[in-house]
XYZ file of C-alpha atoms in Angstrom:
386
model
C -235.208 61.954 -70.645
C -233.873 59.370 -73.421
C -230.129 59.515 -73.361
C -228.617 59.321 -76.725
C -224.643 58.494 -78.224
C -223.242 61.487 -78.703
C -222.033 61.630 -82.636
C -218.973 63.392 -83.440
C -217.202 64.668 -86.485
C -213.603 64.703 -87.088
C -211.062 66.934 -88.875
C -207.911 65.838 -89.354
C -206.763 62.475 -88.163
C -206.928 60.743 -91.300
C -204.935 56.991 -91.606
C -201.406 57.655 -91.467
C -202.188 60.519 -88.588
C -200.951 59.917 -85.170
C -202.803 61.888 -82.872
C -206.132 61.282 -84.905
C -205.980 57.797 -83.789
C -205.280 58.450 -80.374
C -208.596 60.413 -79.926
C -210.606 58.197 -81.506
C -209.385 55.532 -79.304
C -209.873 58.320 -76.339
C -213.752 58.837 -77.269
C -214.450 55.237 -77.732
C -213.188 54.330 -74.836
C -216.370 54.488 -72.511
C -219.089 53.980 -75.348
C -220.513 57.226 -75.050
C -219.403 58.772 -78.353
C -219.301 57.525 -82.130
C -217.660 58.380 -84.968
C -220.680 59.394 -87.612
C -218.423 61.196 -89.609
C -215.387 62.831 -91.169
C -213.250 65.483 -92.848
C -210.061 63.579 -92.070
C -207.428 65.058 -95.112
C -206.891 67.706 -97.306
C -206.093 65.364 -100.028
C -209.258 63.768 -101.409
C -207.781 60.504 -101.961
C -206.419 60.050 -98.733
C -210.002 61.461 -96.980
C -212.152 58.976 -98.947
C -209.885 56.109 -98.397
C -209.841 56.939 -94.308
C -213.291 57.313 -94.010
C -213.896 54.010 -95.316
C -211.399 52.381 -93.475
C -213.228 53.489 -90.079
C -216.558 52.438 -91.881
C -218.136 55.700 -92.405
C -220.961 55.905 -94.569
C -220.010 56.875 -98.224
C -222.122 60.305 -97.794
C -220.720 61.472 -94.607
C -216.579 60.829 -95.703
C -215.841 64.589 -96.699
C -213.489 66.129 -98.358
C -213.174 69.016 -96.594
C -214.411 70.462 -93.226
C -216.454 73.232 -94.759
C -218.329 70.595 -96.798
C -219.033 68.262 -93.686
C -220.029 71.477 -90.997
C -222.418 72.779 -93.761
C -223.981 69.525 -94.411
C -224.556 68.395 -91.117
C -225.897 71.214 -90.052
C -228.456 70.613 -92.477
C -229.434 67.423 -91.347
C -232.077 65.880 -88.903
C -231.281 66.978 -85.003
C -231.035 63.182 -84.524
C -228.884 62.465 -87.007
C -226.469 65.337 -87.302
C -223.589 65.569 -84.958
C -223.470 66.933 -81.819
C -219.571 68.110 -82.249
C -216.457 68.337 -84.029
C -212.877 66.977 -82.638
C -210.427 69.000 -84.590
C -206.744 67.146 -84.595
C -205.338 68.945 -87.540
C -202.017 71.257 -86.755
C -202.368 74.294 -84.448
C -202.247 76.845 -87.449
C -205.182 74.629 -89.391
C -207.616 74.825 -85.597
C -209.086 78.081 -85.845
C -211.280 78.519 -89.038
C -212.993 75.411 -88.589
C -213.465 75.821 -84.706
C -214.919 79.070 -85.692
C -217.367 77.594 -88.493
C -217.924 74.535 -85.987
C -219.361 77.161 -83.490
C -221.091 79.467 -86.099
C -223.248 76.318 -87.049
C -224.190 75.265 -83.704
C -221.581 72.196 -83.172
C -219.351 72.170 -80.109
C -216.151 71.604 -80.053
C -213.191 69.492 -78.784
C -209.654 70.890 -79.972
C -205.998 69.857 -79.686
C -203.765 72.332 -78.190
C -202.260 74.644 -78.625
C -205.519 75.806 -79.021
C -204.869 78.142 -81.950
C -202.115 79.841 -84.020
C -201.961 83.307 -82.118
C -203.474 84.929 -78.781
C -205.554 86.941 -81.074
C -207.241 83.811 -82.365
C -207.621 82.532 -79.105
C -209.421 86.024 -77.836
C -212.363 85.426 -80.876
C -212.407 81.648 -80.215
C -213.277 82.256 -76.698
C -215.980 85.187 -77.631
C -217.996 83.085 -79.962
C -217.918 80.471 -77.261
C -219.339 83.083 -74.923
C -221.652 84.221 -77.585
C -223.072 80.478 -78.689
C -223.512 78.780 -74.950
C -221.566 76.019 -76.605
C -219.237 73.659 -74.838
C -215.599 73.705 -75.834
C -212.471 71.433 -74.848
C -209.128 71.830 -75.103
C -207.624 67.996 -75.102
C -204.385 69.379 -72.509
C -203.889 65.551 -72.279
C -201.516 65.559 -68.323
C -205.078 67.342 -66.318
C -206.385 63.956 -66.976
C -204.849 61.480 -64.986
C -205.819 60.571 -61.712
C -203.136 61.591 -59.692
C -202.626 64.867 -61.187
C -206.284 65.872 -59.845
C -205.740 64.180 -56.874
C -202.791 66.875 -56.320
C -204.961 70.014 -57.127
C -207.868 68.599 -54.982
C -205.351 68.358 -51.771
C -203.763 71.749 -52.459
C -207.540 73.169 -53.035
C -208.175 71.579 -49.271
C -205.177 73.052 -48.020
C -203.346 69.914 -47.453
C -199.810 71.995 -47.791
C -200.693 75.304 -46.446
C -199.761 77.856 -48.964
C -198.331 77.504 -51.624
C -194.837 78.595 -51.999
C -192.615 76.846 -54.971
C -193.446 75.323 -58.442
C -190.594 73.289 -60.013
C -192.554 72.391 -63.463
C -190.103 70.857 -66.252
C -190.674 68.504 -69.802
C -187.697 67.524 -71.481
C -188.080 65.293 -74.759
C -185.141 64.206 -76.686
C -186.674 63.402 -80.095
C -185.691 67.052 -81.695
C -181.774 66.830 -80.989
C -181.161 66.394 -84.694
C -182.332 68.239 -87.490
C -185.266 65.601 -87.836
C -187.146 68.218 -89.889
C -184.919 68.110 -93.035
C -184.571 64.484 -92.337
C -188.323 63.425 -93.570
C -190.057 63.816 -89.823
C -192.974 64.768 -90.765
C -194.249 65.546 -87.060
C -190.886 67.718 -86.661
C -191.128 69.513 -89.971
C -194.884 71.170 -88.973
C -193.409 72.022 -85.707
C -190.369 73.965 -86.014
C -192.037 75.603 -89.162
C -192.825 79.500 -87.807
C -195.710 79.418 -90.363
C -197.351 76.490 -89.444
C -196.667 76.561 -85.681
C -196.217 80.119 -84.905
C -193.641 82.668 -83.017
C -192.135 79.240 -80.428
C -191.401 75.928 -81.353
C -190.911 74.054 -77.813
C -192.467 76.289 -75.613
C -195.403 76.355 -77.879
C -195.342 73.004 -78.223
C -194.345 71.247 -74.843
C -193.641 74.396 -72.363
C -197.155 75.371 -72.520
C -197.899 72.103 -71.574
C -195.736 72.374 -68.727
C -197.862 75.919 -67.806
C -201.142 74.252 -67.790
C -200.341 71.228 -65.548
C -198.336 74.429 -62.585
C -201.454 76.009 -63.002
C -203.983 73.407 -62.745
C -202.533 71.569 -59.918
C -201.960 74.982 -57.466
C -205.034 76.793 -58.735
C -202.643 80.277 -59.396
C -202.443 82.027 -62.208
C -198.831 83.483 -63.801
C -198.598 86.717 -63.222
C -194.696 87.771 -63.969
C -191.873 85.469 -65.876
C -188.581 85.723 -66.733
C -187.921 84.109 -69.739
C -184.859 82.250 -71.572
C -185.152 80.597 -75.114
C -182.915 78.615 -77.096
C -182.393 77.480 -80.842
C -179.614 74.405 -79.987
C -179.362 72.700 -83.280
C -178.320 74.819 -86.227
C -180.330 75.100 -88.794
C -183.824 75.147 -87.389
C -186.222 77.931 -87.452
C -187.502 78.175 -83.616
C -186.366 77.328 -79.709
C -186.121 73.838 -78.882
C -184.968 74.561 -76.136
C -185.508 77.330 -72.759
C -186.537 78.157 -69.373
C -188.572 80.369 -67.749
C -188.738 82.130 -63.904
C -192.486 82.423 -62.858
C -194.186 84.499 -60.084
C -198.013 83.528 -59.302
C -200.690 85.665 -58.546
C -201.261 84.191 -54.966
C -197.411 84.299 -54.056
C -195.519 81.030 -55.310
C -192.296 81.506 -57.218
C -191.217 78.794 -59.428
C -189.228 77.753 -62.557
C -190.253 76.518 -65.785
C -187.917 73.907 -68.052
C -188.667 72.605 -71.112
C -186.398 71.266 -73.929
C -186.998 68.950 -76.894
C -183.130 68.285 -77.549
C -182.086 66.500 -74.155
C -180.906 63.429 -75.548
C -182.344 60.439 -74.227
C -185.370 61.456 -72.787
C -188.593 60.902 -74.070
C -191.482 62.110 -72.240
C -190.261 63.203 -68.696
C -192.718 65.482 -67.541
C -192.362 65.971 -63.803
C -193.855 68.612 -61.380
C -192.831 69.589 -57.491
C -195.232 71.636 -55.595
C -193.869 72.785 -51.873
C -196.156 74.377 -49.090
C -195.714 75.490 -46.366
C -196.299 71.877 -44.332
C -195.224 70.273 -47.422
C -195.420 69.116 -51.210
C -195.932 66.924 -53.621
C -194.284 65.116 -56.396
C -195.393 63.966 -59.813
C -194.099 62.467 -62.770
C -195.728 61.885 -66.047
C -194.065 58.446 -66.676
C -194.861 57.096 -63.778
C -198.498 58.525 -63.573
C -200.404 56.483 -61.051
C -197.877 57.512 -57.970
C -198.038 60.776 -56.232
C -195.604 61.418 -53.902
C -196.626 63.096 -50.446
C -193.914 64.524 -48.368
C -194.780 66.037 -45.041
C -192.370 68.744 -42.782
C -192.701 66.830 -40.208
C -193.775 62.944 -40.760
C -192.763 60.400 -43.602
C -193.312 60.555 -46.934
C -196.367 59.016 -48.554
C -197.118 57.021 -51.579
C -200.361 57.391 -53.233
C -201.487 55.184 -55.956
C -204.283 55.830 -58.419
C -207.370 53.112 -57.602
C -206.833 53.691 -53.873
C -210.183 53.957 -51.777
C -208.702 56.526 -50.028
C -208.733 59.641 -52.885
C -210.425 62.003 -53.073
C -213.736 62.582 -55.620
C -211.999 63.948 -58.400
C -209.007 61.213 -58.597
C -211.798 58.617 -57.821
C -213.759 59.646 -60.671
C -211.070 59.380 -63.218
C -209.863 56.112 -62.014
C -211.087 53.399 -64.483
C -209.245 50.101 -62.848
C -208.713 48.646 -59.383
C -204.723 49.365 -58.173
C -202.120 48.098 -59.513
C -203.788 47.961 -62.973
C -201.884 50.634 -65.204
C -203.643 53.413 -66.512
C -201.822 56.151 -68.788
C -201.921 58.248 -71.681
C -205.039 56.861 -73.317
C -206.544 57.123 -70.219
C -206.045 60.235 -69.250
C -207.356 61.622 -72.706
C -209.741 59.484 -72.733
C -210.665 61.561 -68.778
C -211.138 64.347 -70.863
C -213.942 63.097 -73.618
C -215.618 61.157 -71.321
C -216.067 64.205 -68.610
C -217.231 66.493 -71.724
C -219.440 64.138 -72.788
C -221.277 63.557 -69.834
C -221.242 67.211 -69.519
C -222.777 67.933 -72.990
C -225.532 65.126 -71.773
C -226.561 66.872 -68.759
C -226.739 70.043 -70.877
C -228.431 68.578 -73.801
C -231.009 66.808 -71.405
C -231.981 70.522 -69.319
C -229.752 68.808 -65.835
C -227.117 70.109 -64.066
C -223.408 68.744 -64.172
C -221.287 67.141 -61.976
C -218.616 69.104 -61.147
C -216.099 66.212 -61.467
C -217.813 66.605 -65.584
C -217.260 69.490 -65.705
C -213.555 69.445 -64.430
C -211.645 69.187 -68.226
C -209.693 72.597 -69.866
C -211.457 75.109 -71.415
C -211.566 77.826 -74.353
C -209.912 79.820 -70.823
C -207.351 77.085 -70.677
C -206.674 77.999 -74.919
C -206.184 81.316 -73.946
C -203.551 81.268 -71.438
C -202.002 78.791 -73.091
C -201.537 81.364 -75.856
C -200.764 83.823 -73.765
C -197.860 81.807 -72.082
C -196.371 81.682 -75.612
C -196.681 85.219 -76.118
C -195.272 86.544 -73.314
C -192.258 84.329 -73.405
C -190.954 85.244 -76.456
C -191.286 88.821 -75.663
C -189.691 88.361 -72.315
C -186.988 86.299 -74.302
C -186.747 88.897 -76.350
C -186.351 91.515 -73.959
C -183.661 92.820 -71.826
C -186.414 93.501 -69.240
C -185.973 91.056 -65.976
C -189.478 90.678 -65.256
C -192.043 90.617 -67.788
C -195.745 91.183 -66.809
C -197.872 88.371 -68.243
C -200.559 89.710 -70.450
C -203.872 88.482 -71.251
């Protein structure tokens, strides 16, 4: 069958947005998506403006995301998108993921996926419901090395799995950067726009996904700490957390956004029982293999000798850097090609269909959850509920 550009339609991300750049560049990175349209700011000015300045036709720059889901919908199957990429704030994800799905658009989403668990549980129905695709942009599954970890402890490289050491400390939040005109800080520490945890929501569940992902366990009991270091603000910046999975690894959880200095360190040990591994997110094409009884071993990202899943993430021959971009861009390009199978009656690959899910949204709110109330509590350990 004809293969066709999938068209997408953003919300959020408008000109002086960070992370709405950063996806754009993601999608556009393997010339399998466009931008056809956009609902890209609340303030009218600022949408129209946006939309021109990424050369979208005059009648598909709207000024809200209930105008552009409505309209497209309405439109010609072959000119009406295929789905949305929402990149607004967590608390502004829901009602148009909801609407998105309603009107027969898929949907890629920033994370966290939603403003509560209960959000999160009707998100993941309608998905159920509709047969449509949804992503969750958990930006640290994408790089190569991080799936060439899960693929080795999936073979059994290690043995079983016995200790996670997962940890992301930023610096950036060790002042009060919110009453200082940060407009990324002010949203964030703000209970009402993102919800009952500031760090952990923000970064810690982060830190979740990637302990999950890579040793295929689930969290099943934690232990949790949280912190408000600088006075003044509103929610933790700051905590750690004891975990127990459901296959038998123990671990610990770190994550802080006021140790000075660092920017984004996220690191992740893994020990078996023959041995481990070692990431780190700023130095993302080397995984570290250490052995029991032999050397330890360097792998690098564009090595022949990966497995399928690293391969098929790697865009450039070794030695060339990939990052951040990259690994996002992992993520659009493995739904997309997804969506195309699906759209053309064909079966996946499994490496396309290997990027987080509304599941994925759902723990992720779930971690948050249960933290606080294990925080909270004088409990030592706290079940994790779903």
């Amino acid at each position: 069958m004809k293969r066709e550009k999938l068209r997408v339609g953003m919300i959020g991300g408008g000109k002086d947005a960070f992370i709405g750049a950063v996806h754009r560049l993601a999608f556009n990175m393997d010339g399998l998506i466009e931008l056809s349209c956009g609902a890209l700011s609340v303030h009218p000015e600022v949408a129209r403006e946006s939309g021109e300045l990424l050369f979208l036709p005059e009648d598909r720059i709207y000024m809200s995301y209930e105008e552009m889901i409505r309209k497209e919908s309405q439109l010609p199957a072959d000119k009406r998108i295929h789905f949305v990429s929402i990149v607004t704030p967590n608390f502004v994800h829901f009602a148009p993921a909801m609407m998105a799905l309603e009107h027969g658009f898929n949907v890629v989403i920033e994370k966290p996926m939603v403003f509560s668990l209960d959000e999160a549980k009707q998100l993941q129905q309608k998905v159920r419901e509709t047969g449509l695709m949804l992503c969750l942009t958990h930006t640290y599954t994408g790089y190569p090395m991080v799936k060439q970890a899960r693929q080795m402890v999936a073979e059994g490289a290690f043995g079983k799995i016995r200790k996670v050491y997962v940890e992301y400390p930023q610096g950036w939040l060790s002042r009060l950067s919110e009453r200082e005109g940060n407009a990324q800080a002010a949203w964030r520490t703000d209970p009402k726009k993102s919800g009952k945890s500031g760090c952990m929501g923000d970064i810690g569940t982060h830190a979740a996904n990637l302990a999950e992902y890579i040793t295929g366990q689930n969290i099943s009991k934690l232990c949790a700490d949280l912190n408000t270091i600088v006075e003044g603000r509103n929610l933790d910046d700051d905590g750690a957390v004891l975990l127990k999975f459901d296959q038998g690894a123990s671990g610990v959880l770190i994550a802080s956004q006021v140790a000075a200095g660092e920017e984004n360190a996220l690191r992740i040990k893994v020990y078996g029982e023959k041995g481990g591994l070692e990431w780190h997110q700023q130095e993302p094409n080397t995984l570290l293999v250490k052995w029991l009884d032999a050397p330890t071993q360097v792998y690098r990202a564009g090595s022949g000798y990966l497995g399928d899943y690293a391969k098929h993430n790697c865009r450039t021959p070794g030695g060339h850097p990939e990052g951040y971009l990259e690994a996002f861009a992992n993520h659009y390009r493995n739904f997309a090609t997804a969506l195309q199978a699906k759209l053309n009656n064909e079966t996946p690959s499994k490496e396309s269909l290997d990027f987080p899910s509304v599941d994925d949204g759902v723990r992720g709110m779930a971690f948050i959850d249960n933290v606080v109330a294990s925080s909270q509590s004088d409990q030592k350990w706290w079940d994790f509920k779903v």
